[in-house]
PDB file of C-alpha atoms and ligand atoms in Angstrom:
ATOM      1  CA  UNK A  14      -8.222   8.515   1.850  1.00 66.00           C
ATOM      2  CA  UNK A  15      -6.614  10.372  -1.002  1.00 77.00           C
ATOM      3  CA  UNK A  16      -6.210   9.738  -4.736  1.00 91.00           C
ATOM      4  CA  UNK A  17      -2.865  11.498  -5.052  1.00 95.00           C
ATOM      5  CA  UNK A  18      -0.465   9.349  -7.061  1.00 97.00           C
ATOM      6  CA  UNK A  19       3.021   8.461  -5.713  1.00 97.00           C
ATOM      7  CA  UNK A  20       4.784  10.777  -8.224  1.00 98.00           C
ATOM      8  CA  UNK A  21       2.710  13.711  -6.970  1.00 98.00           C
ATOM      9  CA  UNK A  22       3.485  12.926  -3.328  1.00 98.00           C
ATOM     10  CA  UNK A  23       7.198  12.726  -4.209  1.00 98.00           C
ATOM     11  CA  UNK A  24       7.055  15.981  -6.135  1.00 98.00           C
ATOM     12  CA  UNK A  25       5.415  17.791  -3.211  1.00 98.00           C
ATOM     13  CA  UNK A  26       7.943  16.305  -0.812  1.00 98.00           C
ATOM     14  CA  UNK A  27      10.911  17.355  -2.938  1.00 98.00           C
ATOM     15  CA  UNK A  28       9.713  20.835  -3.894  1.00 98.00           C
ATOM     16  CA  UNK A  29       7.579  21.949  -0.940  1.00 98.00           C
ATOM     17  CA  UNK A  30       7.780  19.827   2.225  1.00 98.00           C
ATOM     18  CA  UNK A  31      11.544  19.104   2.409  1.00 98.00           C
ATOM     19  CA  UNK A  32      12.670  22.694   1.643  1.00 98.00           C
ATOM     20  CA  UNK A  33      10.454  24.012   4.466  1.00 98.00           C
ATOM     21  CA  UNK A  34      11.181  21.241   6.992  1.00 97.00           C
ATOM     22  CA  UNK A  35      14.952  21.484   6.303  1.00 98.00           C
ATOM     23  CA  UNK A  36      15.021  25.279   6.415  1.00 98.00           C
ATOM     24  CA  UNK A  37      17.271  26.407   9.296  1.00 98.00           C
ATOM     25  CA  UNK A  38      14.421  28.581  10.633  1.00 98.00           C
ATOM     26  CA  UNK A  39      12.095  25.585  11.079  1.00 98.00           C
ATOM     27  CA  UNK A  40      13.014  24.816  14.717  1.00 97.00           C
ATOM     28  CA  UNK A  41      10.957  23.897  17.792  1.00 95.00           C
ATOM     29  CA  UNK A  42       7.941  22.674  15.828  1.00 93.00           C
ATOM     30  CA  UNK A  43       7.707  25.890  13.801  1.00 97.00           C
ATOM     31  CA  UNK A  44       7.667  26.274  10.029  1.00 98.00           C
ATOM     32  CA  UNK A  45      10.172  28.932   8.955  1.00 98.00           C
ATOM     33  CA  UNK A  46      10.201  30.123  12.571  1.00 97.00           C
ATOM     34  CA  UNK A  47       6.428  30.625  12.865  1.00 97.00           C
ATOM     35  CA  UNK A  48       3.667  28.562  14.389  1.00 96.00           C
ATOM     36  CA  UNK A  49       0.824  27.240  12.179  1.00 95.00           C
ATOM     37  CA  UNK A  50      -1.859  29.517  13.729  1.00 95.00           C
ATOM     38  CA  UNK A  51       0.081  32.694  12.858  1.00 97.00           C
ATOM     39  CA  UNK A  52       1.009  31.315   9.448  1.00 97.00           C
ATOM     40  CA  UNK A  53      -2.567  30.528   8.549  1.00 94.00           C
ATOM     41  CA  UNK A  54      -4.061  33.833   9.674  1.00 95.00           C
ATOM     42  CA  UNK A  55      -1.190  36.188   8.728  1.00 96.00           C
ATOM     43  CA  UNK A  56       1.306  34.701   6.246  1.00 96.00           C
ATOM     44  CA  UNK A  57      -1.395  32.946   4.207  1.00 96.00           C
ATOM     45  CA  UNK A  58      -4.313  35.144   5.308  1.00 91.00           C
ATOM     46  CA  UNK A  59      -6.776  32.276   4.856  1.00 83.00           C
ATOM     47  CA  UNK A  60      -5.486  31.924   1.276  1.00 84.00           C
ATOM     48  CA  UNK A  61      -6.332  35.517   0.381  1.00 87.00           C
ATOM     49  CA  UNK A  62      -3.082  37.325   1.198  1.00 92.00           C
ATOM     50  CA  UNK A  63      -1.159  39.532  -1.191  1.00 95.00           C
ATOM     51  CA  UNK A  64       1.560  36.945  -1.776  1.00 97.00           C
ATOM     52  CA  UNK A  65       3.905  39.416  -3.464  1.00 98.00           C
ATOM     53  CA  UNK A  66       4.368  41.387  -0.216  1.00 98.00           C
ATOM     54  CA  UNK A  67       6.814  40.328   2.494  1.00 98.00           C
ATOM     55  CA  UNK A  68       5.326  40.001   5.988  1.00 98.00           C
ATOM     56  CA  UNK A  69       7.607  40.668   8.954  1.00 97.00           C
ATOM     57  CA  UNK A  70      10.727  38.534   8.271  1.00 96.00           C
ATOM     58  CA  UNK A  71       8.994  36.244   5.705  1.00 98.00           C
ATOM     59  CA  UNK A  72       9.590  36.885   2.004  1.00 98.00           C
ATOM     60  CA  UNK A  73       6.947  36.492  -0.744  1.00 98.00           C
ATOM     61  CA  UNK A  74       8.638  33.179  -1.620  1.00 98.00           C
ATOM     62  CA  UNK A  75       8.277  32.002   2.010  1.00 98.00           C
ATOM     63  CA  UNK A  76       4.572  32.903   1.922  1.00 98.00           C
ATOM     64  CA  UNK A  77       3.816  30.937  -1.251  1.00 98.00           C
ATOM     65  CA  UNK A  78       5.803  27.944   0.017  1.00 98.00           C
ATOM     66  CA  UNK A  79       3.762  28.027   3.238  1.00 98.00           C
ATOM     67  CA  UNK A  80       0.558  28.295   1.191  1.00 98.00           C
ATOM     68  CA  UNK A  81       1.647  25.220  -0.781  1.00 98.00           C
ATOM     69  CA  UNK A  82       2.472  23.346   2.437  1.00 98.00           C
ATOM     70  CA  UNK A  83      -0.693  24.184   4.386  1.00 96.00           C
ATOM     71  CA  UNK A  84      -3.486  24.874   1.880  1.00 95.00           C
ATOM     72  CA  UNK A  85      -2.696  23.325  -1.464  1.00 97.00           C
ATOM     73  CA  UNK A  86      -2.982  19.620  -0.667  1.00 95.00           C
ATOM     74  CA  UNK A  87      -6.686  19.665   0.216  1.00 93.00           C
ATOM     75  CA  UNK A  88      -7.457  21.727  -2.889  1.00 95.00           C
ATOM     76  CA  UNK A  89      -5.539  19.231  -5.050  1.00 97.00           C
ATOM     77  CA  UNK A  90      -7.633  16.409  -3.555  1.00 95.00           C
ATOM     78  CA  UNK A  91     -10.895  18.244  -4.278  1.00 93.00           C
ATOM     79  CA  UNK A  92      -9.848  18.956  -7.853  1.00 95.00           C
ATOM     80  CA  UNK A  93      -8.692  15.339  -8.418  1.00 95.00           C
ATOM     81  CA  UNK A  94     -12.160  14.272  -7.305  1.00 92.00           C
ATOM     82  CA  UNK A  95     -13.788  16.802  -9.673  1.00 92.00           C
ATOM     83  CA  UNK A  96     -11.611  15.810 -12.658  1.00 93.00           C
ATOM     84  CA  UNK A  97     -12.181  12.103 -11.923  1.00 92.00           C
ATOM     85  CA  UNK A  98     -15.923  12.738 -12.266  1.00 89.00           C
ATOM     86  CA  UNK A  99     -15.383  14.866 -15.340  1.00 88.00           C
ATOM     87  CA  UNK A 100     -13.474  12.122 -17.168  1.00 89.00           C
ATOM     88  CA  UNK A 101     -15.778   9.234 -16.191  1.00 86.00           C
ATOM     89  CA  UNK A 102     -17.005   9.071 -19.803  1.00 84.00           C
ATOM     90  CA  UNK A 103     -13.418   8.991 -21.185  1.00 88.00           C
ATOM     91  CA  UNK A 104     -10.872  11.590 -22.182  1.00 91.00           C
ATOM     92  CA  UNK A 105     -11.468  11.710 -25.944  1.00 89.00           C
ATOM     93  CA  UNK A 106     -13.510  14.917 -25.876  1.00 88.00           C
ATOM     94  CA  UNK A 107     -10.751  16.568 -23.833  1.00 92.00           C
ATOM     95  CA  UNK A 108      -8.041  16.209 -26.512  1.00 93.00           C
ATOM     96  CA  UNK A 109      -6.555  19.602 -27.421  1.00 95.00           C
ATOM     97  CA  UNK A 110      -8.721  21.295 -24.794  1.00 97.00           C
ATOM     98  CA  UNK A 111      -7.858  24.720 -23.419  1.00 98.00           C
ATOM     99  CA  UNK A 112      -7.631  24.935 -19.611  1.00 98.00           C
ATOM    100  CA  UNK A 113      -7.505  28.311 -17.876  1.00 98.00           C
ATOM    101  CA  UNK A 114      -6.794  28.094 -14.151  1.00 98.00           C
ATOM    102  CA  UNK A 115      -7.801  31.495 -12.744  1.00 98.00           C
ATOM    103  CA  UNK A 116      -6.056  32.327  -9.456  1.00 97.00           C
ATOM    104  CA  UNK A 117      -3.927  29.235 -10.108  1.00 98.00           C
ATOM    105  CA  UNK A 118      -1.723  29.633  -7.030  1.00 98.00           C
ATOM    106  CA  UNK A 119       1.163  27.122  -7.081  1.00 98.00           C
ATOM    107  CA  UNK A 120      -0.188  25.157 -10.093  1.00 98.00           C
ATOM    108  CA  UNK A 121      -2.892  23.534  -7.983  1.00 98.00           C
ATOM    109  CA  UNK A 122      -5.376  22.526 -10.672  1.00 98.00           C
ATOM    110  CA  UNK A 123      -2.482  21.739 -13.034  1.00 98.00           C
ATOM    111  CA  UNK A 124      -1.133  19.181 -10.575  1.00 98.00           C
ATOM    112  CA  UNK A 125      -4.588  17.656 -10.054  1.00 98.00           C
ATOM    113  CA  UNK A 126      -5.189  17.436 -13.807  1.00 97.00           C
ATOM    114  CA  UNK A 127      -1.801  15.804 -14.403  1.00 98.00           C
ATOM    115  CA  UNK A 128      -2.572  13.356 -11.561  1.00 97.00           C
ATOM    116  CA  UNK A 129      -5.821  12.333 -13.251  1.00 96.00           C
ATOM    117  CA  UNK A 130      -4.788  12.445 -16.930  1.00 96.00           C
ATOM    118  CA  UNK A 131      -1.042  11.904 -17.000  1.00 95.00           C
ATOM    119  CA  UNK A 132       0.001  11.722 -20.628  1.00 94.00           C
ATOM    120  CA  UNK A 133      -3.343  10.270 -21.816  1.00 94.00           C
ATOM    121  CA  UNK A 134      -4.464  13.528 -23.422  1.00 95.00           C
ATOM    122  CA  UNK A 135      -2.725  16.596 -24.798  1.00 97.00           C
ATOM    123  CA  UNK A 136      -4.130  19.962 -23.758  1.00 97.00           C
ATOM    124  CA  UNK A 137      -2.946  23.531 -23.273  1.00 98.00           C
ATOM    125  CA  UNK A 138      -2.973  24.891 -19.742  1.00 98.00           C
ATOM    126  CA  UNK A 139      -2.842  28.625 -18.924  1.00 98.00           C
ATOM    127  CA  UNK A 140      -2.271  29.481 -15.255  1.00 98.00           C
ATOM    128  CA  UNK A 141      -3.344  33.014 -14.255  1.00 98.00           C
ATOM    129  CA  UNK A 142      -2.491  34.677 -10.958  1.00 97.00           C
ATOM    130  CA  UNK A 143      -2.036  38.285  -9.857  1.00 96.00           C
ATOM    131  CA  UNK A 144       0.917  37.227  -7.652  1.00 97.00           C
ATOM    132  CA  UNK A 145       4.272  36.821  -9.437  1.00 98.00           C
ATOM    133  CA  UNK A 146       5.589  34.852  -6.459  1.00 98.00           C
ATOM    134  CA  UNK A 147       2.817  32.247  -7.017  1.00 98.00           C
ATOM    135  CA  UNK A 148       3.572  32.083 -10.741  1.00 98.00           C
ATOM    136  CA  UNK A 149       7.271  31.449 -10.085  1.00 98.00           C
ATOM    137  CA  UNK A 150       6.541  28.439  -7.876  1.00 98.00           C
ATOM    138  CA  UNK A 151       3.814  27.264 -10.257  1.00 98.00           C
ATOM    139  CA  UNK A 152       6.307  27.321 -13.125  1.00 98.00           C
ATOM    140  CA  UNK A 153       8.829  25.273 -11.128  1.00 98.00           C
ATOM    141  CA  UNK A 154       6.217  22.653 -10.207  1.00 98.00           C
ATOM    142  CA  UNK A 155       5.026  22.394 -13.828  1.00 98.00           C
ATOM    143  CA  UNK A 156       8.655  21.836 -14.943  1.00 98.00           C
ATOM    144  CA  UNK A 157       8.906  18.972 -12.427  1.00 98.00           C
ATOM    145  CA  UNK A 158       5.716  17.395 -13.811  1.00 98.00           C
ATOM    146  CA  UNK A 159       7.242  17.551 -17.281  1.00 98.00           C
ATOM    147  CA  UNK A 160      10.449  15.996 -15.957  1.00 98.00           C
ATOM    148  CA  UNK A 161       8.651  13.000 -14.431  1.00 98.00           C
ATOM    149  CA  UNK A 162       6.738  12.385 -17.695  1.00 98.00           C
ATOM    150  CA  UNK A 163       3.204  13.160 -16.465  1.00 98.00           C
ATOM    151  CA  UNK A 164       2.388  15.494 -19.367  1.00 98.00           C
ATOM    152  CA  UNK A 165       1.725  14.393 -22.902  1.00 97.00           C
ATOM    153  CA  UNK A 166       4.587  15.645 -25.139  1.00 97.00           C
ATOM    154  CA  UNK A 167       2.098  17.940 -26.863  1.00 97.00           C
ATOM    155  CA  UNK A 168       0.696  19.437 -23.618  1.00 98.00           C
ATOM    156  CA  UNK A 169       1.614  23.110 -23.332  1.00 98.00           C
ATOM    157  CA  UNK A 170       1.809  25.038 -20.061  1.00 98.00           C
ATOM    158  CA  UNK A 171       2.243  28.778 -19.575  1.00 98.00           C
ATOM    159  CA  UNK A 172       1.609  31.329 -16.839  1.00 98.00           C
ATOM    160  CA  UNK A 173       0.149  34.867 -17.006  1.00 98.00           C
ATOM    161  CA  UNK A 174      -0.832  37.810 -14.813  1.00 98.00           C
ATOM    162  CA  UNK A 175      -4.280  38.210 -16.388  1.00 97.00           C
ATOM    163  CA  UNK A 176      -6.631  36.376 -18.743  1.00 98.00           C
ATOM    164  CA  UNK A 177      -6.816  39.335 -21.118  1.00 97.00           C
ATOM    165  CA  UNK A 178      -3.070  39.213 -21.756  1.00 97.00           C
ATOM    166  CA  UNK A 179      -3.153  35.614 -23.040  1.00 98.00           C
ATOM    167  CA  UNK A 180      -2.813  35.103 -26.767  1.00 97.00           C
ATOM    168  CA  UNK A 181      -4.832  32.016 -27.750  1.00 97.00           C
ATOM    169  CA  UNK A 182      -3.754  31.910 -31.387  1.00 96.00           C
ATOM    170  CA  UNK A 183      -6.183  31.114 -34.182  1.00 95.00           C
ATOM    171  CA  UNK A 184      -9.782  30.483 -33.031  1.00 92.00           C
ATOM    172  CA  UNK A 185     -10.492  26.783 -32.488  1.00 92.00           C
ATOM    173  CA  UNK A 186     -13.425  25.010 -34.163  1.00 89.00           C
ATOM    174  CA  UNK A 187     -14.738  22.486 -31.680  1.00 91.00           C
ATOM    175  CA  UNK A 188     -12.259  21.808 -28.861  1.00 94.00           C
ATOM    176  CA  UNK A 189     -13.463  22.189 -25.301  1.00 95.00           C
ATOM    177  CA  UNK A 190     -12.476  25.048 -22.963  1.00 97.00           C
ATOM    178  CA  UNK A 191     -12.370  24.569 -19.182  1.00 97.00           C
ATOM    179  CA  UNK A 192     -11.995  27.414 -16.712  1.00 98.00           C
ATOM    180  CA  UNK A 193     -11.067  26.421 -13.153  1.00 98.00           C
ATOM    181  CA  UNK A 194     -11.797  28.794 -10.235  1.00 97.00           C
ATOM    182  CA  UNK A 195     -10.485  27.002  -7.170  1.00 97.00           C
ATOM    183  CA  UNK A 196     -10.893  29.102  -4.009  1.00 95.00           C
ATOM    184  CA  UNK A 197     -10.562  32.297  -6.040  1.00 95.00           C
ATOM    185  CA  UNK A 198     -13.949  33.735  -5.180  1.00 92.00           C
ATOM    186  CA  UNK A 199     -13.320  33.813  -1.437  1.00 84.00           C
ATOM    187  CA  UNK A 200     -11.054  36.746  -2.188  1.00 79.00           C
ATOM    188  CA  UNK A 201     -12.102  40.379  -1.721  1.00 78.00           C
ATOM    189  CA  UNK A 202      -9.543  41.305  -4.378  1.00 80.00           C
ATOM    190  CA  UNK A 203     -11.755  39.731  -7.036  1.00 91.00           C
ATOM    191  CA  UNK A 204     -14.033  42.029  -9.007  1.00 95.00           C
ATOM    192  CA  UNK A 205     -16.817  39.639 -10.084  1.00 97.00           C
ATOM    193  CA  UNK A 206     -18.001  41.793 -13.016  1.00 97.00           C
ATOM    194  CA  UNK A 207     -14.452  42.081 -14.366  1.00 97.00           C
ATOM    195  CA  UNK A 208     -13.809  38.341 -13.860  1.00 98.00           C
ATOM    196  CA  UNK A 209     -16.922  37.230 -15.749  1.00 98.00           C
ATOM    197  CA  UNK A 210     -16.148  39.786 -18.466  1.00 98.00           C
ATOM    198  CA  UNK A 211     -12.638  38.334 -18.871  1.00 98.00           C
ATOM    199  CA  UNK A 212     -13.946  34.755 -18.940  1.00 98.00           C
ATOM    200  CA  UNK A 213     -16.506  35.645 -21.573  1.00 97.00           C
ATOM    201  CA  UNK A 214     -14.058  37.567 -23.757  1.00 97.00           C
ATOM    202  CA  UNK A 215     -11.540  34.728 -23.548  1.00 98.00           C
ATOM    203  CA  UNK A 216     -14.220  32.174 -24.427  1.00 96.00           C
ATOM    204  CA  UNK A 217     -15.071  34.177 -27.549  1.00 94.00           C
ATOM    205  CA  UNK A 218     -11.410  34.513 -28.543  1.00 96.00           C
ATOM    206  CA  UNK A 219     -10.651  30.791 -28.020  1.00 97.00           C
ATOM    207  CA  UNK A 220     -13.243  29.486 -30.474  1.00 94.00           C
ATOM    208  CA  UNK A 221     -16.558  27.770 -30.909  1.00 93.00           C
ATOM    209  CA  UNK A 222     -16.327  24.696 -28.680  1.00 93.00           C
ATOM    210  CA  UNK A 223     -18.167  23.982 -25.418  1.00 95.00           C
ATOM    211  CA  UNK A 224     -17.078  25.957 -22.348  1.00 96.00           C
ATOM    212  CA  UNK A 225     -17.111  24.506 -18.829  1.00 96.00           C
ATOM    213  CA  UNK A 226     -16.446  26.523 -15.680  1.00 97.00           C
ATOM    214  CA  UNK A 227     -15.564  24.596 -12.539  1.00 96.00           C
ATOM    215  CA  UNK A 228     -15.932  26.567  -9.298  1.00 95.00           C
ATOM    216  CA  UNK A 229     -14.801  25.266  -5.901  1.00 94.00           C
ATOM    217  CA  UNK A 230     -14.665  27.015  -2.581  1.00 92.00           C
ATOM    218  CA  UNK A 231     -14.954  26.531   1.129  1.00 87.00           C
ATOM    219  CA  UNK A 232     -18.550  26.030   2.335  1.00 84.00           C
ATOM    220  CA  UNK A 233     -17.971  28.624   5.083  1.00 83.00           C
ATOM    221  CA  UNK A 234     -20.559  31.392   5.010  1.00 79.00           C
ATOM    222  CA  UNK A 235     -18.063  34.269   4.502  1.00 81.00           C
ATOM    223  CA  UNK A 236     -16.187  32.484   1.709  1.00 82.00           C
ATOM    224  CA  UNK A 237     -19.379  32.280  -0.362  1.00 84.00           C
ATOM    225  CA  UNK A 238     -20.377  35.944  -0.370  1.00 88.00           C
ATOM    226  CA  UNK A 239     -19.305  36.492  -3.970  1.00 91.00           C
ATOM    227  CA  UNK A 240     -21.118  33.447  -5.315  1.00 93.00           C
ATOM    228  CA  UNK A 241     -24.670  34.823  -5.903  1.00 94.00           C
ATOM    229  CA  UNK A 242     -23.370  37.739  -7.969  1.00 95.00           C
ATOM    230  CA  UNK A 243     -20.954  35.473  -9.864  1.00 96.00           C
ATOM    231  CA  UNK A 244     -23.774  33.063 -10.671  1.00 97.00           C
ATOM    232  CA  UNK A 245     -26.009  35.896 -11.879  1.00 97.00           C
ATOM    233  CA  UNK A 246     -23.306  37.340 -14.165  1.00 97.00           C
ATOM    234  CA  UNK A 247     -22.455  33.891 -15.563  1.00 97.00           C
ATOM    235  CA  UNK A 248     -26.091  33.242 -16.440  1.00 97.00           C
ATOM    236  CA  UNK A 249     -26.325  36.704 -18.103  1.00 97.00           C
ATOM    237  CA  UNK A 250     -23.242  35.684 -20.118  1.00 96.00           C
ATOM    238  CA  UNK A 251     -25.115  32.647 -21.498  1.00 95.00           C
ATOM    239  CA  UNK A 252     -23.894  29.929 -19.110  1.00 97.00           C
ATOM    240  CA  UNK A 253     -26.220  27.422 -17.459  1.00 96.00           C
ATOM    241  CA  UNK A 254     -25.569  26.420 -13.877  1.00 95.00           C
ATOM    242  CA  UNK A 255     -25.380  22.650 -14.159  1.00 93.00           C
ATOM    243  CA  UNK A 256     -24.698  21.723 -10.514  1.00 87.00           C
ATOM    244  CA  UNK A 257     -24.321  23.648  -7.289  1.00 86.00           C
ATOM    245  CA  UNK A 258     -23.743  21.571  -4.197  1.00 85.00           C
ATOM    246  CA  UNK A 259     -22.352  21.736  -0.739  1.00 84.00           C
ATOM    247  CA  UNK A 260     -20.953  18.396   0.277  1.00 78.00           C
ATOM    248  CA  UNK A 261     -18.805  16.749   2.891  1.00 82.00           C
ATOM    249  CA  UNK A 262     -15.612  15.973   1.019  1.00 79.00           C
ATOM    250  CA  UNK A 263     -14.067  12.689   2.180  1.00 80.00           C
ATOM    251  CA  UNK A 264     -11.251  11.838  -0.308  1.00 77.00           C
ATOM    252  CA  UNK A 265      -8.669  13.794   1.625  1.00 78.00           C
ATOM    253  CA  UNK A 266      -6.665  13.647   4.860  1.00 82.00           C
ATOM    254  CA  UNK A 267      -9.048  15.918   6.809  1.00 81.00           C
ATOM    255  CA  UNK A 268     -12.659  15.687   5.500  1.00 82.00           C
ATOM    256  CA  UNK A 269     -14.451  19.045   5.243  1.00 80.00           C
ATOM    257  CA  UNK A 270     -17.440  20.768   3.632  1.00 84.00           C
ATOM    258  CA  UNK A 271     -16.922  22.250   0.203  1.00 87.00           C
ATOM    259  CA  UNK A 272     -19.064  24.287  -2.141  1.00 89.00           C
ATOM    260  CA  UNK A 273     -18.748  23.522  -5.828  1.00 91.00           C
ATOM    261  CA  UNK A 274     -20.527  24.411  -9.020  1.00 94.00           C
ATOM    262  CA  UNK A 275     -20.301  23.628 -12.715  1.00 95.00           C
ATOM    263  CA  UNK A 276     -21.402  26.048 -15.449  1.00 97.00           C
ATOM    264  CA  UNK A 277     -21.779  25.040 -19.085  1.00 96.00           C
ATOM    265  CA  UNK A 278     -22.072  27.012 -22.283  1.00 96.00           C
ATOM    266  CA  UNK A 279     -22.705  24.813 -25.314  1.00 94.00           C
ATOM    267  CA  UNK A 280     -20.644  24.884 -28.488  1.00 92.00           C
ATOM    268  CA  UNK A 281     -21.555  27.646 -30.907  1.00 84.00           C
ATOM    269  CA  UNK A 282     -23.141  25.850 -33.840  1.00 76.00           C
ATOM    270  CA  UNK A 283     -24.166  28.758 -36.035  1.00 60.00           C
ATOM    271  CA  UNK A 284     -21.305  30.914 -37.172  1.00 56.00           C
ATOM    272  CA  UNK A 285     -21.588  34.423 -35.791  1.00 57.00           C
ATOM    273  CA  UNK A 286     -19.018  37.131 -36.411  1.00 57.00           C
ATOM    274  CA  UNK A 287     -19.932  38.717 -33.077  1.00 60.00           C
ATOM    275  CA  UNK A 288     -18.663  35.613 -31.241  1.00 56.00           C
ATOM    276  CA  UNK A 289     -15.167  36.411 -32.510  1.00 57.00           C
ATOM    277  CA  UNK A 290     -15.395  40.132 -32.049  1.00 61.00           C
ATOM    278  CA  UNK A 291     -17.006  40.174 -28.567  1.00 58.00           C
TER     279      UNK A 291
HETATM  280  C1  SAM B 325      -6.873  30.797  -2.148  1.00 93.93           C
HETATM  281  S1  SAM B 325      -5.687  30.936  -3.398  1.00 93.93           S
HETATM  282  C2  SAM B 325      -6.164  29.590  -4.485  1.00 93.93           C
HETATM  283  C3  SAM B 325      -5.028  29.054  -5.292  1.00 93.93           C
HETATM  284  C4  SAM B 325      -5.328  27.786  -6.077  1.00 93.93           C
HETATM  285  N1  SAM B 325      -6.408  28.020  -7.023  1.00 93.93           N
HETATM  286  C5  SAM B 325      -5.667  26.677  -5.140  1.00 93.93           C
HETATM  287  O1  SAM B 325      -6.805  26.170  -5.167  1.00 93.93           O
HETATM  288  O2  SAM B 325      -4.792  26.256  -4.371  1.00 93.93           O
HETATM  289  C6  SAM B 325      -6.226  32.341  -4.306  1.00 93.93           C
HETATM  290  C7  SAM B 325      -5.237  32.736  -5.411  1.00 93.93           C
HETATM  291  O3  SAM B 325      -5.877  33.726  -6.210  1.00 93.93           O
HETATM  292  C8  SAM B 325      -4.931  34.748  -6.487  1.00 93.93           C
HETATM  293  N2  SAM B 325      -5.733  35.960  -6.736  1.00 93.93           N
HETATM  294  C9  SAM B 325      -6.394  36.727  -5.838  1.00 93.93           C
HETATM  295  N3  SAM B 325      -7.052  37.733  -6.467  1.00 93.93           N
HETATM  296  C10 SAM B 325      -6.785  37.559  -7.777  1.00 93.93           C
HETATM  297  C11 SAM B 325      -7.198  38.269  -8.952  1.00 93.93           C
HETATM  298  N4  SAM B 325      -7.983  39.319  -8.857  1.00 93.93           N
HETATM  299  N5  SAM B 325      -6.762  37.819 -10.141  1.00 93.93           N
HETATM  300  C12 SAM B 325      -5.958  36.725 -10.245  1.00 93.93           C
HETATM  301  N6  SAM B 325      -5.523  36.031  -9.184  1.00 93.93           N
HETATM  302  C13 SAM B 325      -5.950  36.427  -7.969  1.00 93.93           C
HETATM  303  C14 SAM B 325      -4.025  34.806  -5.274  1.00 93.93           C
HETATM  304  O4  SAM B 325      -2.779  35.379  -5.567  1.00 93.93           O
HETATM  305  C15 SAM B 325      -3.936  33.328  -4.894  1.00 93.93           C
HETATM  306  O5  SAM B 325      -2.856  32.694  -5.534  1.00 93.93           O
END
């Protein structure tokens, strides 16, 4: 069972599945000339590859397309489920929210959010990824979402190499900020101290509203190594861990165990100059 809408299935077919299946290298049951086992462990590296580097005869573009084909769909399903829960009480409080998708890959959380919200709310989405090849595909997929009318006209989407380089404009008074960390923390390339520092600086620069951090990851032992330190740093930064669960995730083609957590930092109600200067 999946909650992906028909437009999202069509978009993935047009931009990801068909280009790979119709590629002249995809013969004899291979994808781009490689079998799925090699692709998963080498081209995608369990999701943690350096996607800007070619590998053997595959280009960075091939690698991100293969990531989108093999890994992205299940992550979209998990995030659709998470956003569905998030918006159970309605979407009003989400209007003009700021969303920062850290390690966004090929616009994974952006697609899930558009699937759940469509044009019902306007927000600004910032995708952040160290890999330019990921950001290129992400940008193309976001343009397709715009084309099929699944963004509000006032929704803004942009992509960046780091959180610190984003300019958020004038500080906001009360609008919500949501950080999404979907399968980012499995990566050894992530410096947890630096990541929490960037999240906290961005939160201070964005404004005074409530901040929510949604973390998802595989429940595999190795994938969770970074979590205890991340949790500790987030709590030091003034966040409260609201939920942390491992659960069997069913709303997808191949059910599997996932680890997710939600951190909250309430709106700043007393004006403090240090909030802006931090
Ligand atoms: C497993 S993928 C997850 C992609 C997407 N969030 C999803 O759920 O499909 C991890 C992503 O994080 C990016 N990444 C790894 N280390 C990073 C870092 N230090 N800063 C930003 N992005 C990073 C990778 O390039 C890759 O796109």
